[in-house]
Coordinates of N, CA and C in Angstrom, one line a residue:
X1 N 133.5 67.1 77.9 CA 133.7 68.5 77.8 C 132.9 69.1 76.7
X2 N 132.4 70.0 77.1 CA 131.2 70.9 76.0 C 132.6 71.4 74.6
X3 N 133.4 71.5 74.7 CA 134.5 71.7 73.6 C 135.9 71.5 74.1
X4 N 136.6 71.9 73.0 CA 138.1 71.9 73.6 C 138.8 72.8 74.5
X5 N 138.2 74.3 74.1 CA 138.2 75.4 74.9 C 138.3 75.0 76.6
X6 N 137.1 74.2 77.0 CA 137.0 74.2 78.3 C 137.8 73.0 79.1
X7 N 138.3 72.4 77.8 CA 139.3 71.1 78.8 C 140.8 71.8 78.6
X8 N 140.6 72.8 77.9 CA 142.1 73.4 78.1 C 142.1 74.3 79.2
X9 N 141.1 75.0 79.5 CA 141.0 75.6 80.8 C 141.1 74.9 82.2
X10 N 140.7 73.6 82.2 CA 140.4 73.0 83.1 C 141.9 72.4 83.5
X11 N 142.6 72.2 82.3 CA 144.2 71.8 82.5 C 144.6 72.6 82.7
X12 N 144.9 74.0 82.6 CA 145.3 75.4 82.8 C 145.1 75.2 84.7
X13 N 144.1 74.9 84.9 CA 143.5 75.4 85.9 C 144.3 73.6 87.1
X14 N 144.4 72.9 86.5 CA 145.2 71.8 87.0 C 146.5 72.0 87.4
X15 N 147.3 72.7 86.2 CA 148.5 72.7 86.6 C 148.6 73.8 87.5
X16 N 148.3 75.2 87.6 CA 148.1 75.9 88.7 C 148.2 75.6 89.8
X17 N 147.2 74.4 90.3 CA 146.8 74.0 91.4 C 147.4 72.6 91.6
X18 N 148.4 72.4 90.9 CA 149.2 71.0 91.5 C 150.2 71.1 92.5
X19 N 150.0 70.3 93.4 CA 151.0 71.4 94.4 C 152.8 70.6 94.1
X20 N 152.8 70.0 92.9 CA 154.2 69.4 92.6 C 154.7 70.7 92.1
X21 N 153.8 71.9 91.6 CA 154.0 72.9 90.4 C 154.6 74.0 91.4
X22 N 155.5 74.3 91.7 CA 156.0 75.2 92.4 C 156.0 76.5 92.0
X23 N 155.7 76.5 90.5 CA 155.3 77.9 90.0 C 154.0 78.1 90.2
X24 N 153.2 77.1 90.5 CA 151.8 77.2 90.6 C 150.9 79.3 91.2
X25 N 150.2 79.5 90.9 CA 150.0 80.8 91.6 C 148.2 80.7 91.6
X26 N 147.9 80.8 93.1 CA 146.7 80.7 93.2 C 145.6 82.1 92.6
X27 N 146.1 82.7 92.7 CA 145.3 83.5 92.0 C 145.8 83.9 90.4
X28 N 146.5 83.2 89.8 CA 146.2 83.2 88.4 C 145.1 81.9 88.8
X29 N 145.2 80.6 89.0 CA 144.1 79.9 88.8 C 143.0 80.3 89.2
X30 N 142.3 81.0 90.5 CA 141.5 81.9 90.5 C 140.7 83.0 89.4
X31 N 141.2 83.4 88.8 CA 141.4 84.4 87.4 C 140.3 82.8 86.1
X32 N 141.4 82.0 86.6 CA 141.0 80.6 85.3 C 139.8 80.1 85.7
X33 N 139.6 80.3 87.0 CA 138.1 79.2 87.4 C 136.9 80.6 87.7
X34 N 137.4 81.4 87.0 CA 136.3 82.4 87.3 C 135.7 82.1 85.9
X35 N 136.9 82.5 84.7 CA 136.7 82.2 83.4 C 135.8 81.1 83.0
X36 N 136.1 80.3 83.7 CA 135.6 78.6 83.3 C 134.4 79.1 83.7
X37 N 134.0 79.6 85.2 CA 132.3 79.7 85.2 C 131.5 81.0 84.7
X38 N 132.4 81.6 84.1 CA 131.7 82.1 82.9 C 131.4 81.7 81.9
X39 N 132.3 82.0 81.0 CA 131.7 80.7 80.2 C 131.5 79.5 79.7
X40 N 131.2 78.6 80.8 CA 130.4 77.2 80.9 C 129.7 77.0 82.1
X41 N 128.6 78.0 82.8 CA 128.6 77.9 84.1 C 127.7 76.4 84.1
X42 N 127.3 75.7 83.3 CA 126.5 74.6 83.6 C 127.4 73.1 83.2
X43 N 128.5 73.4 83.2 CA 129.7 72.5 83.0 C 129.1 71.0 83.6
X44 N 129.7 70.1 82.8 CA 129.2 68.8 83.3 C 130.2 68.9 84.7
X45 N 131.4 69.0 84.8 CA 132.3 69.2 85.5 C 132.6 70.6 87.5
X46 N 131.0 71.0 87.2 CA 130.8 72.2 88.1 C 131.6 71.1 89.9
X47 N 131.1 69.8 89.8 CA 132.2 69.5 91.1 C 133.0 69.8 91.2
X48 N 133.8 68.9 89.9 CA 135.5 69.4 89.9 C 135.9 70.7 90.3
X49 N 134.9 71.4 89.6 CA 135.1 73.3 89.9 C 134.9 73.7 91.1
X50 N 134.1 73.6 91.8 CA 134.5 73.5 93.6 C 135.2 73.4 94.2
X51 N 135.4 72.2 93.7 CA 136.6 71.6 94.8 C 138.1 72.3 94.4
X52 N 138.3 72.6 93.0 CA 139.4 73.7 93.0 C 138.7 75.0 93.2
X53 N 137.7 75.3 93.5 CA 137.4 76.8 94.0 C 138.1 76.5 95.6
X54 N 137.3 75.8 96.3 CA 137.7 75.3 97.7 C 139.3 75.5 97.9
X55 N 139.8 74.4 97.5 CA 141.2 74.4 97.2 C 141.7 75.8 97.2
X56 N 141.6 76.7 96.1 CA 142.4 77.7 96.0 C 142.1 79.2 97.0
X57 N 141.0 79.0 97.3 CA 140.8 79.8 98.5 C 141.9 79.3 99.7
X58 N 141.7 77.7 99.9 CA 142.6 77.8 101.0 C 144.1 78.3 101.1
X59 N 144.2 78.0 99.3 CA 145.9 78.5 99.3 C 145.8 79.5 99.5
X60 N 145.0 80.2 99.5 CA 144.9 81.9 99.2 C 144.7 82.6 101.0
X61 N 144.1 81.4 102.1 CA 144.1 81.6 103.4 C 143.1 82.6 103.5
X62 N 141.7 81.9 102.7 CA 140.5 83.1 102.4 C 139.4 81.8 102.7
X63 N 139.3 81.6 104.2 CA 138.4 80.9 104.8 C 137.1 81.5 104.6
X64 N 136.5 82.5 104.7 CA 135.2 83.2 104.7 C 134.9 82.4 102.9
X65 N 136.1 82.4 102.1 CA 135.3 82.1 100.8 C 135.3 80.5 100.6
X66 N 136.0 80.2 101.3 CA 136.0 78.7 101.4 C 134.7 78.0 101.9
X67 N 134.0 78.7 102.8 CA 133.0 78.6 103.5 C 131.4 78.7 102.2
X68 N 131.7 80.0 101.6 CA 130.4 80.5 100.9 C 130.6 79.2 99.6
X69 N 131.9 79.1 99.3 CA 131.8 78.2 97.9 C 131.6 76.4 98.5
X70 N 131.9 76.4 99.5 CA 131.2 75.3 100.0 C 129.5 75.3 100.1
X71 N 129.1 76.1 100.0 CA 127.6 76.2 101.1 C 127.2 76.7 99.1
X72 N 128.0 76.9 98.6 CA 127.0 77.0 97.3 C 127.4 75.3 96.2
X73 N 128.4 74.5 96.3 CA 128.5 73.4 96.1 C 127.2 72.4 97.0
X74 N 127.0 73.1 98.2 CA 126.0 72.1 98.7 C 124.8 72.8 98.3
X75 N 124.2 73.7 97.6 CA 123.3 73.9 97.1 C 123.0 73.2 96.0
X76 N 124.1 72.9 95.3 CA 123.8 72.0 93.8 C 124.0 70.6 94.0
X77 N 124.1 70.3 95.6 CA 124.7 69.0 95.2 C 124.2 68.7 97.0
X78 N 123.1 68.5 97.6 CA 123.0 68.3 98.9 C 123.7 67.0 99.3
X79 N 124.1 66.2 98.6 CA 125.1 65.2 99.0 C 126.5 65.1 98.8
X80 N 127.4 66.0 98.6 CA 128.6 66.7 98.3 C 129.0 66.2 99.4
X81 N 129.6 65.2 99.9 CA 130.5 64.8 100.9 C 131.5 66.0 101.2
X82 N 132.2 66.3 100.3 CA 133.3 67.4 99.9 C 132.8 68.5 100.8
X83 N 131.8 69.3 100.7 CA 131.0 70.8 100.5 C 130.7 70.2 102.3
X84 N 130.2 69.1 102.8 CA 129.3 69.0 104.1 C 130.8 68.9 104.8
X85 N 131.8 68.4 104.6 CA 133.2 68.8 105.1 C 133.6 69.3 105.5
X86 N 133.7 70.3 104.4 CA 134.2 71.8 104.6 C 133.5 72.4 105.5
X87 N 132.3 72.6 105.4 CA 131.5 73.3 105.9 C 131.5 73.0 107.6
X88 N 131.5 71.6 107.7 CA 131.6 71.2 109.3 C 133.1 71.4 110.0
X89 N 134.3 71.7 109.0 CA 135.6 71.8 109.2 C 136.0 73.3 109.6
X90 N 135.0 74.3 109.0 CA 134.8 76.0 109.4 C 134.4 76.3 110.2
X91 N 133.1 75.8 110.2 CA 132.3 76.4 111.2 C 132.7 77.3 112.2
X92 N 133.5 76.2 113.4 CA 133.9 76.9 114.6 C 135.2 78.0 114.3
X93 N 135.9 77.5 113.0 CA 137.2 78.4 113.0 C 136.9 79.9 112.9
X94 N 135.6 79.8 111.7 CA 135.1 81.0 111.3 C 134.2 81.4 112.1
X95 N 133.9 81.3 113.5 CA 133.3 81.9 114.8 C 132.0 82.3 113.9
X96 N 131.3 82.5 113.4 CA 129.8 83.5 112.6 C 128.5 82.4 113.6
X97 N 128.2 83.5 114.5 CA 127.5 82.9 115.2 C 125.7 83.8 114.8
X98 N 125.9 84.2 113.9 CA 124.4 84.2 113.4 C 123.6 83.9 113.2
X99 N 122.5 83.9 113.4 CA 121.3 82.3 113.8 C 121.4 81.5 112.3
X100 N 121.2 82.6 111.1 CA 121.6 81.8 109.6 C 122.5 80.8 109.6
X101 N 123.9 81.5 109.9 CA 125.1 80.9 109.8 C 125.2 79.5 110.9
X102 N 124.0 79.8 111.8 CA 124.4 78.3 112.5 C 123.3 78.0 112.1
X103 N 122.0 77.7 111.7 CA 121.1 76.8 110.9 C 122.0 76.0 109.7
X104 N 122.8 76.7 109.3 CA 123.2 76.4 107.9 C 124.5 75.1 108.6
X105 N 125.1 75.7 109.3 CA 125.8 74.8 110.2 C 125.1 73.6 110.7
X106 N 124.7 73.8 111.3 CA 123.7 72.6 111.9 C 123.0 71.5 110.9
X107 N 122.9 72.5 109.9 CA 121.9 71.5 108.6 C 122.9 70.5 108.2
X108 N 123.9 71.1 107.8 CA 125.5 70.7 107.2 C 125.9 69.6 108.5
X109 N 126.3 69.4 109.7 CA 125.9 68.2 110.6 C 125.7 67.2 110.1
X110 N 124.2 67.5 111.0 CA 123.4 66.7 110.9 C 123.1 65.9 109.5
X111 N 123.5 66.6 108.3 CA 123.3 66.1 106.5 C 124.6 64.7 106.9
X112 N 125.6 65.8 107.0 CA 126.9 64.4 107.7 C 126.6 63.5 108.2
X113 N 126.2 63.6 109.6 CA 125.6 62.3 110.2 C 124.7 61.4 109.7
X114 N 123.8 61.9 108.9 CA 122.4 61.2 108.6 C 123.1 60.4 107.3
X115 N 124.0 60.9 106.6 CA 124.5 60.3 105.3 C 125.8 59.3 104.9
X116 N 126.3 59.1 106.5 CA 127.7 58.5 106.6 C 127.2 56.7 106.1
X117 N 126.3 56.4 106.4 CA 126.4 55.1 106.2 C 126.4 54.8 104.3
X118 N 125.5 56.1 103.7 CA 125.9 55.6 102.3 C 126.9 56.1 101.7
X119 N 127.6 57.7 102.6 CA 129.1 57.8 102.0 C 130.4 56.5 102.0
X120 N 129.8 56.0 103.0 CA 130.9 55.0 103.6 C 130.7 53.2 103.3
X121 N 129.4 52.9 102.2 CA 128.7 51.6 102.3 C 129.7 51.2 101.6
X122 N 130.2 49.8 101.8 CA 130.7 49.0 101.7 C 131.4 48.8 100.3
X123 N 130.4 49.3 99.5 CA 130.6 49.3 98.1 C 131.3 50.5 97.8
X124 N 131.3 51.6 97.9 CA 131.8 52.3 98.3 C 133.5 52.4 98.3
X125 N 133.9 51.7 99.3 CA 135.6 51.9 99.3 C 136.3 51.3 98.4
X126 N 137.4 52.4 98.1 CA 138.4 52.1 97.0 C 139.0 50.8 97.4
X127 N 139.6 50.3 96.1 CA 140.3 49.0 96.4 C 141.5 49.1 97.4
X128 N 142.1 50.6 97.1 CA 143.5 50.7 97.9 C 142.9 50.7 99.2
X129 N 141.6 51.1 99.9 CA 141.8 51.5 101.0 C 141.5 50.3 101.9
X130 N 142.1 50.3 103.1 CA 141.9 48.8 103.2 C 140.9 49.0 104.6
X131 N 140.7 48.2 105.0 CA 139.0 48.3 106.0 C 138.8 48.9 106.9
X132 N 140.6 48.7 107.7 CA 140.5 50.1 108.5 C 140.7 51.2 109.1
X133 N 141.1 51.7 107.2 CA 141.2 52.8 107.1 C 139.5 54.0 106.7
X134 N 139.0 52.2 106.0 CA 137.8 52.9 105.5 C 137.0 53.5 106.9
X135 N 137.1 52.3 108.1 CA 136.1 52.7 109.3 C 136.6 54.1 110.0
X136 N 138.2 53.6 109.9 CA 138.4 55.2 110.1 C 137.9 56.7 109.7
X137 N 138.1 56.4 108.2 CA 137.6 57.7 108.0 C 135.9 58.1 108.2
X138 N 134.7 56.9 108.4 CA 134.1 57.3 108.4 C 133.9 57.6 110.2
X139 N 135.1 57.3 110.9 CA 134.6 57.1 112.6 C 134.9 59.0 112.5
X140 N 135.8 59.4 111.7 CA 137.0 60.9 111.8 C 135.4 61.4 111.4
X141 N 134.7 61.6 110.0 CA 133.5 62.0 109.8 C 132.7 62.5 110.7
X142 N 132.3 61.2 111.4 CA 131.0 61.0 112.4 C 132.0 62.4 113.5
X143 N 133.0 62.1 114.3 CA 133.5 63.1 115.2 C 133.3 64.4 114.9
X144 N 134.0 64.6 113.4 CA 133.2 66.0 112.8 C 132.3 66.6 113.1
X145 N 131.3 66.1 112.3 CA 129.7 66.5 112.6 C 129.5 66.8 113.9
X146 N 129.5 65.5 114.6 CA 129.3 65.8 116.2 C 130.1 66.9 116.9
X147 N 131.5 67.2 116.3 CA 132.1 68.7 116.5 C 131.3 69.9 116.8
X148 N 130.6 70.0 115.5 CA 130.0 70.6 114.8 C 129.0 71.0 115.4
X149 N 128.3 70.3 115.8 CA 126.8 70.2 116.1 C 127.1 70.8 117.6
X150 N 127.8 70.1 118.1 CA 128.2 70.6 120.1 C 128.5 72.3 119.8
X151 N 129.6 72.3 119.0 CA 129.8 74.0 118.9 C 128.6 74.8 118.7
X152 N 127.7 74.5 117.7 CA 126.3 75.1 117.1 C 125.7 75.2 118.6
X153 N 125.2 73.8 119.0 CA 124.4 74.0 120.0 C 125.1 74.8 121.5
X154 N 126.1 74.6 121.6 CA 127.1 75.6 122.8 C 126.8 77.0 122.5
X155 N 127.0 77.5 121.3 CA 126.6 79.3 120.9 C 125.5 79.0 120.8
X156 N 124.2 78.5 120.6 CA 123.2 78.7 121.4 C 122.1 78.8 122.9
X157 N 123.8 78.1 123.5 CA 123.3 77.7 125.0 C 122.6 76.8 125.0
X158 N 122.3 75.7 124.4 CA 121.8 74.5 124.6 C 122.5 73.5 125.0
X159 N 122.8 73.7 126.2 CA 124.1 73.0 127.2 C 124.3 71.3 127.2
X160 N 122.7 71.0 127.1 CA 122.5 69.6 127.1 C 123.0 68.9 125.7
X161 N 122.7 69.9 124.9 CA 122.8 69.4 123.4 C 124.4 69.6 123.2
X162 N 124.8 70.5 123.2 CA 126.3 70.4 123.4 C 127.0 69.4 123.8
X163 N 126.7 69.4 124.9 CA 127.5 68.2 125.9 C 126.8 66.8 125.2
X164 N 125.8 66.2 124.6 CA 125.8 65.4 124.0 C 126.8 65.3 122.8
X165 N 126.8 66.1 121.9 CA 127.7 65.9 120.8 C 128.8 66.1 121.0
X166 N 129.4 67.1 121.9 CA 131.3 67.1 122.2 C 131.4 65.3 122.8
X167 N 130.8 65.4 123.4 CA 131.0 64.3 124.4 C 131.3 63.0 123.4
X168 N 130.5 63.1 122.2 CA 130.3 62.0 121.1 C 131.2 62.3 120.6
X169 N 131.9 63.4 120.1 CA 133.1 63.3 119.4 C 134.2 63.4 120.0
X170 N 134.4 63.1 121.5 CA 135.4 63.2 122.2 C 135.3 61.7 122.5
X171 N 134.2 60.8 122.5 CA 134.6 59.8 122.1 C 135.3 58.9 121.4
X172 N 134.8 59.4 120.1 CA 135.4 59.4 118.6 C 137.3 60.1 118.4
X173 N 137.5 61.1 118.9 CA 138.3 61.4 118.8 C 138.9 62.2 120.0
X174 N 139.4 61.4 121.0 CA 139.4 61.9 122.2 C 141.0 62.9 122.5
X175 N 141.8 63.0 121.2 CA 142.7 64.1 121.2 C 142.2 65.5 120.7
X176 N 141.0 65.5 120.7 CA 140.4 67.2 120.0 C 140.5 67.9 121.6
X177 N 141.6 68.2 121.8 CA 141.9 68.9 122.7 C 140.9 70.7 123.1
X178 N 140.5 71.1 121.9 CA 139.6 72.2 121.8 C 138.3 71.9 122.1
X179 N 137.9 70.5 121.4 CA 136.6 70.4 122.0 C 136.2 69.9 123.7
X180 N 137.4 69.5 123.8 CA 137.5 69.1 125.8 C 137.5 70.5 126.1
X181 N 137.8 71.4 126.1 CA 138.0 72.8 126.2 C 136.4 73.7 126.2
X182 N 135.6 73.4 125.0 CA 134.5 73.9 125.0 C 133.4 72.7 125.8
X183 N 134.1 71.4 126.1 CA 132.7 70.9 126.7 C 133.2 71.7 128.5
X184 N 134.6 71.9 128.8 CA 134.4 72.2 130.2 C 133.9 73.4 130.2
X185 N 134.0 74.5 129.3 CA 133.4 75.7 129.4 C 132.2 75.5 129.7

């Protein structure tokens, strides 16, 4: 912590957002993580701050900001497991079929897919988690992306590419009932 100031903010900004805290209120922590990136915007800590930015948007049911604070954690951090997530977890909810918004999409993918084997290497998994839970989560991942990627390329009309990727994640996860939906469309 650059002083004491900012680890008292950061517990401020913890208990807010614990969800044991039933007094908790997302936008007083809001209010505290704006503060924090004011004054310490180069915080050793700028993850942590994300991912309660992330977080408190969602309590707050403000996907559009969930989306931008994702897409600016993957700016600082192109390997932000967290940020390539989110971002592949919006996409379709948040319909923005703008060629930007689906490059940015697509990039966010494909980053997923291309980076699962070192999010997920061996060395890697917690002691608690046991083997296969780990393959799980990285099989849930891979379906993601491939989500992702089928929806991108379906709003582009690239039918073949679509149907490759639903198809792969309907592999992967063959109760995504929405994506069986967009591959029969």
């Amino acid at each position: 912590w650059k002083d004491r100031a900012e680890y008292d903010l950061y517990e401020a900004i913890g208990k807010e957002a614990d969800p044991k805290n039933k007094e908790g209120d997302p936008k007083k922590a809001l209010g505290l993580l704006d503060t924090w990136k004011e004054k310490y915007p180069g915080s050793e800590y700028a993850e942590a701050r994300f991912g309660f930015y992330v977080d408190t948007y969602r309590k707050l049911n403000n996907a559009p900001k969930m989306m931008e604070t994702a897409q600016a954690w993957l700016a600082a951090n192109p390997k932000a497991i967290q940020a390539l997530y989110f971002i592949n977890l919006l996409t379709p909810s948040l319909n923005n079929t703008a060629p930007d918004a689906l490059e940015a999409s697509e990039k966010a993918g494909r980053s997923l897919l291309g980076n699962l084997d070192e999010f997920f290497a061996p060395e890697k998994k917690p002691a608690a988690a046991s083997e296969a839970d780990w393959k799980k989560g990285r099989s849930d991942m891979a379906a993601l992306a491939n989500r992702t990627l089928g929806w991108v390329a379906w709003q582009r009309k690239s039918y073949a590419e679509a149907n490759k990727h639903l198809t792969e994640n309907l592999t992967l996860n063959p109760a995504d009932a929405e994506a069986s939906a967009w591959l029969g469309t």
